[in-house]
CSV table of C-alpha atoms in Angstrom, one decimal:
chain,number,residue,atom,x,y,z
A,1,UNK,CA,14.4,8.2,-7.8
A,2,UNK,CA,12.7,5.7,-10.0
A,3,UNK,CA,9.3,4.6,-11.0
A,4,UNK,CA,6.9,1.2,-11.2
A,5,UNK,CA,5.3,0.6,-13.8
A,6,UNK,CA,2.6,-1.8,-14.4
A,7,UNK,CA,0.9,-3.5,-17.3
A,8,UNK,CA,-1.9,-3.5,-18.2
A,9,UNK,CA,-3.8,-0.7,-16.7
A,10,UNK,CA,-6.7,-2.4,-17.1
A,11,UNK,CA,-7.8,-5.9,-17.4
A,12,UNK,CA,-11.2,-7.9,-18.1
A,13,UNK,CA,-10.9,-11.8,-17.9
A,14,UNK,CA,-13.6,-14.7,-18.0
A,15,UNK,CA,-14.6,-16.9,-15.2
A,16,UNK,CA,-11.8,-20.1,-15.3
A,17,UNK,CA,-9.2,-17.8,-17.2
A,18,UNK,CA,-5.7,-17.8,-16.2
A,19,UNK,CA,-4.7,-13.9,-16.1
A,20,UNK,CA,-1.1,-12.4,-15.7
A,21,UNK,CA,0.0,-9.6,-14.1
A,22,UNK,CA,3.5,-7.2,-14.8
A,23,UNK,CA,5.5,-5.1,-12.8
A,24,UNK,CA,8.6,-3.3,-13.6
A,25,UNK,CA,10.8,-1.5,-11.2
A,26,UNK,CA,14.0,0.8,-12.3
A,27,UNK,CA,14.9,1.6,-8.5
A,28,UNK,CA,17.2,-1.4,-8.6
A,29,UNK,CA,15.6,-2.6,-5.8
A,30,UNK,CA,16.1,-6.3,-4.2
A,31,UNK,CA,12.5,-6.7,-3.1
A,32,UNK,CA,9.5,-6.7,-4.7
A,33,UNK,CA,5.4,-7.2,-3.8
A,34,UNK,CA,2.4,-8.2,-4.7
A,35,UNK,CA,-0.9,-6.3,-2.8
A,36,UNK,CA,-4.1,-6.7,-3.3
A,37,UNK,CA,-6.9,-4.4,-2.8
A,38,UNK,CA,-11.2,-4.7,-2.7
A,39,UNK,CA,-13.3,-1.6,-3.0
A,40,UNK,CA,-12.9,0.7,0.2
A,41,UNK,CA,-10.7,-1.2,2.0
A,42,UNK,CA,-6.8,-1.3,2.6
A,43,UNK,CA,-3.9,-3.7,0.4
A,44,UNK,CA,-3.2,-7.2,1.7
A,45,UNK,CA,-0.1,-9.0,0.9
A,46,UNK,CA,-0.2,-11.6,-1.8
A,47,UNK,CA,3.5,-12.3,-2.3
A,48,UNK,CA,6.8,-11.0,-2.6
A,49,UNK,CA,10.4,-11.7,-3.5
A,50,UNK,CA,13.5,-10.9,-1.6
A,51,UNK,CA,15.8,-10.8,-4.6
A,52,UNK,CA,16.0,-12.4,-8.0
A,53,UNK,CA,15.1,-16.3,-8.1
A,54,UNK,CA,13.5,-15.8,-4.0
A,55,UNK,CA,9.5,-16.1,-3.7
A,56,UNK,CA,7.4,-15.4,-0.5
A,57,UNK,CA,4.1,-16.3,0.1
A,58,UNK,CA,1.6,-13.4,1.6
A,59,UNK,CA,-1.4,-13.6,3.8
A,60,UNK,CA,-3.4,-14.2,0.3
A,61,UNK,CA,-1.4,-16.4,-1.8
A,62,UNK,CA,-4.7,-18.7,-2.5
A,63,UNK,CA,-5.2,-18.3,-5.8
A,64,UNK,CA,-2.6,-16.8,-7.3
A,65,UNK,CA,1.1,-17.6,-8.8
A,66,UNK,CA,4.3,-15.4,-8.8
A,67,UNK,CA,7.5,-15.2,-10.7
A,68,UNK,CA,10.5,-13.2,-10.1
A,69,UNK,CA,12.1,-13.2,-13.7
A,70,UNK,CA,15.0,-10.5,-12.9
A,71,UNK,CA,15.8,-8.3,-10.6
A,72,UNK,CA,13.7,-5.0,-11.8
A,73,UNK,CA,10.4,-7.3,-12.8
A,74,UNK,CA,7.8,-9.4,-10.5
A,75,UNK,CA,4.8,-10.9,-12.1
A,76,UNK,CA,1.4,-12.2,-10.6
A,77,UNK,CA,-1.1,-15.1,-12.1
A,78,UNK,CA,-4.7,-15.5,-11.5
A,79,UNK,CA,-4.5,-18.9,-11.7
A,80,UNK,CA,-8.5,-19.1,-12.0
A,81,UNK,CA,-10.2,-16.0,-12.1
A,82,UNK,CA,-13.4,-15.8,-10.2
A,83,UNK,CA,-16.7,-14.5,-11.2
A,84,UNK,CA,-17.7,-11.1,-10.7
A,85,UNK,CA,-14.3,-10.7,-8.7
A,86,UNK,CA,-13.2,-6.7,-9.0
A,87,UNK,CA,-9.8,-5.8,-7.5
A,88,UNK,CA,-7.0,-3.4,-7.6
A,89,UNK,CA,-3.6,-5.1,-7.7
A,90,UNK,CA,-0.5,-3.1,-6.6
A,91,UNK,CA,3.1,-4.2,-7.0
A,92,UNK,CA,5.5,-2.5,-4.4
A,93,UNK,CA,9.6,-2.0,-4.3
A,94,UNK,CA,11.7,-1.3,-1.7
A,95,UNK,CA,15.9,-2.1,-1.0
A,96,UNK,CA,15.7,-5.6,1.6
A,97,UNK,CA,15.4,-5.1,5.4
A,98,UNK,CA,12.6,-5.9,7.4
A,99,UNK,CA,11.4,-2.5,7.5
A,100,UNK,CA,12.2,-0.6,4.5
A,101,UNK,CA,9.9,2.0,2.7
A,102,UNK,CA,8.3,0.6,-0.3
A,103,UNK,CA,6.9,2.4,-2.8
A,104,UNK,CA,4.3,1.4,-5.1
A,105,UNK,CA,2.9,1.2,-8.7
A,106,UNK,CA,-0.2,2.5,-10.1
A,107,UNK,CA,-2.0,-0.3,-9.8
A,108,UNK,CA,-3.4,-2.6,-12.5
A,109,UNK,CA,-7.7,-2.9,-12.1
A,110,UNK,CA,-9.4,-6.5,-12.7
A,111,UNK,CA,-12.6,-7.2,-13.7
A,112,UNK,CA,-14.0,-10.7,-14.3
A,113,UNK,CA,-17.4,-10.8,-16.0
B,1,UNK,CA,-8.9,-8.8,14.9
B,2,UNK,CA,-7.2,-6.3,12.7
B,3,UNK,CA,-3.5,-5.2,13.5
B,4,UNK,CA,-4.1,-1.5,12.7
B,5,UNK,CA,-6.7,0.4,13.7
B,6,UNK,CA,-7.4,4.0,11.3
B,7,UNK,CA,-9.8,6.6,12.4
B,8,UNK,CA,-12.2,8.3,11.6
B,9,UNK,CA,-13.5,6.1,8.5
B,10,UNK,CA,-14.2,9.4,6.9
B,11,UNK,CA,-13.6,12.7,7.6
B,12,UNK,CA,-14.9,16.0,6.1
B,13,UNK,CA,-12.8,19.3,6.7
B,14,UNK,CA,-13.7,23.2,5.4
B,15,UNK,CA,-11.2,24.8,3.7
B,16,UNK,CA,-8.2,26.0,5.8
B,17,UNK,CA,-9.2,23.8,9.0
B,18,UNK,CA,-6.3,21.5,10.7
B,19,UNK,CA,-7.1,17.7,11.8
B,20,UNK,CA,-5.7,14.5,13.0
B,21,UNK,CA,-5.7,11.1,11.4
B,22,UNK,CA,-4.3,8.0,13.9
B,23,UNK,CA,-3.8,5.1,14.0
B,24,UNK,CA,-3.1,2.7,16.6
B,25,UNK,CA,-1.4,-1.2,16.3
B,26,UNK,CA,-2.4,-4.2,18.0
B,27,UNK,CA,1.2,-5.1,18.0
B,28,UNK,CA,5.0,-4.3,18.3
B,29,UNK,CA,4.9,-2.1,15.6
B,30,UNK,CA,9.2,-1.2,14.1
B,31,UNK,CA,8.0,1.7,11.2
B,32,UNK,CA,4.9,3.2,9.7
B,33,UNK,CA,4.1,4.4,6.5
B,34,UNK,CA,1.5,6.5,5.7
B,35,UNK,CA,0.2,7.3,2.3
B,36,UNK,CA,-2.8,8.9,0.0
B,37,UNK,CA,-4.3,7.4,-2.3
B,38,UNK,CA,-5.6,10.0,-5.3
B,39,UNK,CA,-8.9,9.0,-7.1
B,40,UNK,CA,-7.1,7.3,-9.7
B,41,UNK,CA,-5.9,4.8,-7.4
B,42,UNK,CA,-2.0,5.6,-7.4
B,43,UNK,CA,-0.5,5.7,-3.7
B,44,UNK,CA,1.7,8.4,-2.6
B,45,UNK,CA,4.0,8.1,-0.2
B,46,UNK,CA,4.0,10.7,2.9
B,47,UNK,CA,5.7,9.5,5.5
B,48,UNK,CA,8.3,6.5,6.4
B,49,UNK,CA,9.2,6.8,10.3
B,50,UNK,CA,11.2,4.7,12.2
B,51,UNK,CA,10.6,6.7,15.8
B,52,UNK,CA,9.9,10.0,16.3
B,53,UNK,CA,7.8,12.8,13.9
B,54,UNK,CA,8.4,14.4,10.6
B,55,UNK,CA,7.5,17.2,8.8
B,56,UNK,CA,6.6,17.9,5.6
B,57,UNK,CA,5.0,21.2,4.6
B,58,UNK,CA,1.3,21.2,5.5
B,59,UNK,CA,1.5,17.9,6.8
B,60,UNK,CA,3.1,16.0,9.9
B,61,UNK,CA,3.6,12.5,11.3
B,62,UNK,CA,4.3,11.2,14.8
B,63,UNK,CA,5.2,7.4,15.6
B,64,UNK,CA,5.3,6.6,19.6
B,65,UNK,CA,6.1,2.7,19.1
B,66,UNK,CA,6.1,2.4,22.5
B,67,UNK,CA,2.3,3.3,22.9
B,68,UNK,CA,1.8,1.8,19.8
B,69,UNK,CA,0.2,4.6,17.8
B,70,UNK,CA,1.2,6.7,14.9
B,71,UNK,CA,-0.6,10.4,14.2
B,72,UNK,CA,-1.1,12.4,10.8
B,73,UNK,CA,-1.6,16.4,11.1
B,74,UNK,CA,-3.2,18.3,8.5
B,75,UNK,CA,-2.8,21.7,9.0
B,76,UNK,CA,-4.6,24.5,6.3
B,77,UNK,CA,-6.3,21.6,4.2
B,78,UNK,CA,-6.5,22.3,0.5
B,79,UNK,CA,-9.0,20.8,-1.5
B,80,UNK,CA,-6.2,18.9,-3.3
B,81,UNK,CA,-5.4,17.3,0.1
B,82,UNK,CA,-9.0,15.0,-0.7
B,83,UNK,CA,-8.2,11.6,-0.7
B,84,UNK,CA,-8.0,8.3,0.9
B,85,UNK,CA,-5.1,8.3,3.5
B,86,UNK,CA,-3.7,4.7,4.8
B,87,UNK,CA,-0.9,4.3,7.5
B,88,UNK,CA,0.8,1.0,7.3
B,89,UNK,CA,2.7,-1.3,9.8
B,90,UNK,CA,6.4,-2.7,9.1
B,91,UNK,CA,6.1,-5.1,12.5
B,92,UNK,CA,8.0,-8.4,13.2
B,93,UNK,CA,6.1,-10.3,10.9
B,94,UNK,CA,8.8,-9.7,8.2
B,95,UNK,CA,9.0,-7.6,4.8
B,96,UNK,CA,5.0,-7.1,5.6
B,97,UNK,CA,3.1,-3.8,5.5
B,98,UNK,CA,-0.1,-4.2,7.6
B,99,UNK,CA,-2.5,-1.9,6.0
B,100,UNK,CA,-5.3,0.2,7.8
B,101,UNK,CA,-8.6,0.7,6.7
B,102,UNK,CA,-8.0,4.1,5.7
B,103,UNK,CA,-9.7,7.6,6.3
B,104,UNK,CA,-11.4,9.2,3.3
B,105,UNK,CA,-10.9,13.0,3.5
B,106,UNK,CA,-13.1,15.5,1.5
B,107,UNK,CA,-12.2,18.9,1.6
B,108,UNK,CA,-14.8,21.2,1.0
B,109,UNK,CA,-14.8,24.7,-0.2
C-alpha cells in the first residue's frame, strides 16, 4: 500500500497570483495526475506524467503549468488565478499502462477572492 | 456530448434497502473505476474491473464492455454508505479517466 499526500490542504490566492500545487506519492508509482474538480460535478484531467522528466497535457491544461521533479512528486501552477474561481484539485498515482487503477490524494481546495 | 453517462443524479435509500447505480459509455470503454467520495472530499476507491463483476462485502460491480455499461449494487445500505459515488472510464484515449457526473446517495434512517 502507500498514500498521496497533498500540500496545502487549503489554499486562498488573489486575482493575477501565480499559485502552486504539491503532490507526493510513496507507491513508487511511474505515473502521476493532475484532476480538477467544480462544485457537484465529476474530475477532469489537467495533466499528467508518464515517469520522471515526461509531461502530458489533459483536456484542461489552459491555465495551468506542471512539473515532474522526481519520481514520487508532481506539482501544478495556476499560472494566473481567476477571480472568484473555487475548485478542488486532486493528484492521482497509478503504475504505467493505459488502463491501470489510480488512486488519488485528498485533494487540495482553492479559493481566489 | 459527455462520454459517461451516471444515473440517478441523486438517489435517497431507507436503511437496509438494496439499489443500483449505472453507468453507461459513449465509447469503447477497456476498465472502470468506480469510487465514493466522503464529505471531506477524499475519493475511495471501490472497484477497478477490467471485464466481468466483483464483489466486495455490501457492495458489487459489473462491467459488460461490450454493451458499454458498468453497474454498482448496494445491498443493506448503511448510513455510512452516504456519499457521492463516480464510475470512471479508462478508454482508448490513453492514461485518461473519464469521469461521470456522479450519484449523490443519502441514506436515511
Amino acid at each position: 500500500g502507500g498514500i498521496i499526500t497533498q500540500t496545502p490542504k487549503f489554499l486562498i490566492g488573489q486575482e493575477g497570483q501565480k499559485l502552486t500545487l504539491k503532490c507526493q506519492q510513496n507507491f513508487n508509482h511511474d505515473t502521476m495526475y493532475w484532476y480538477r474538480q467544480d462544485s457537484g460535478k465529476g474530475l477532469r484531467l489537467i495533466y499528467y506524467s508518464i515517469t520522471e522528466n515526461d509531461l502530458q497535457k489533459g483536456d484542461l491544461s489552459e491555465g495551468y503549468d506542471a512539473s515532474r521533479e522526481k519520481k514520487s512528486s508532481f506539482s501544478l501552477t495556476v499560472t494566473s488565478a481567476q477571480k472568484n474561481e473555487m475548485a478542488v484539485f486532486l493528484c492521482a498515482s497509478s503504475i504505467w499502462d493505459n488502463y491501470a487503477e489510480q488512486f488519488f490524494g485528498p485533494g487540495t481546495r482553492l479559493t481566489v477572492l | 456530448g459527455d462520454q459517461v453517462e451516471q444515473s440517478p443524479s441523486a438517489l435517497s435509500l431507507h436503511e437496509g434497502t438494496s439499489s443500483a447505480l449505472r453507468c453507461n459509455f459513449t465509447t469503447t470503454t477497456r476498465s472502470v473505476q468506480w469510487f465514493r467520495q466522503n464529505s471531506r472530499g477524499s475519493l475511495i476507491n471501490l472497484f477497478y474491473l477490467a471485464s466481468g463483476t466483483k464483489e466486495n462485502g455490501r457492495l458489487k460491480s459489473a462491467f459488460d464492455s461490450k454493451e458499454l455499461y458498468s453497474t454498482l449494487h448496494i445491498r443493506d445500505a448503511q448510513l455510512e454508505d452516504s456519499g457521492t459515488y463516480f464510475c470512471a472510464a479508462g478508454n482508448n484515449a490513453g492514461a485518461k479517466l473519464t469521469f461521470g457526473g456522479g450519484t449523490r446517495l443519502t441514506v436515511r434512517p
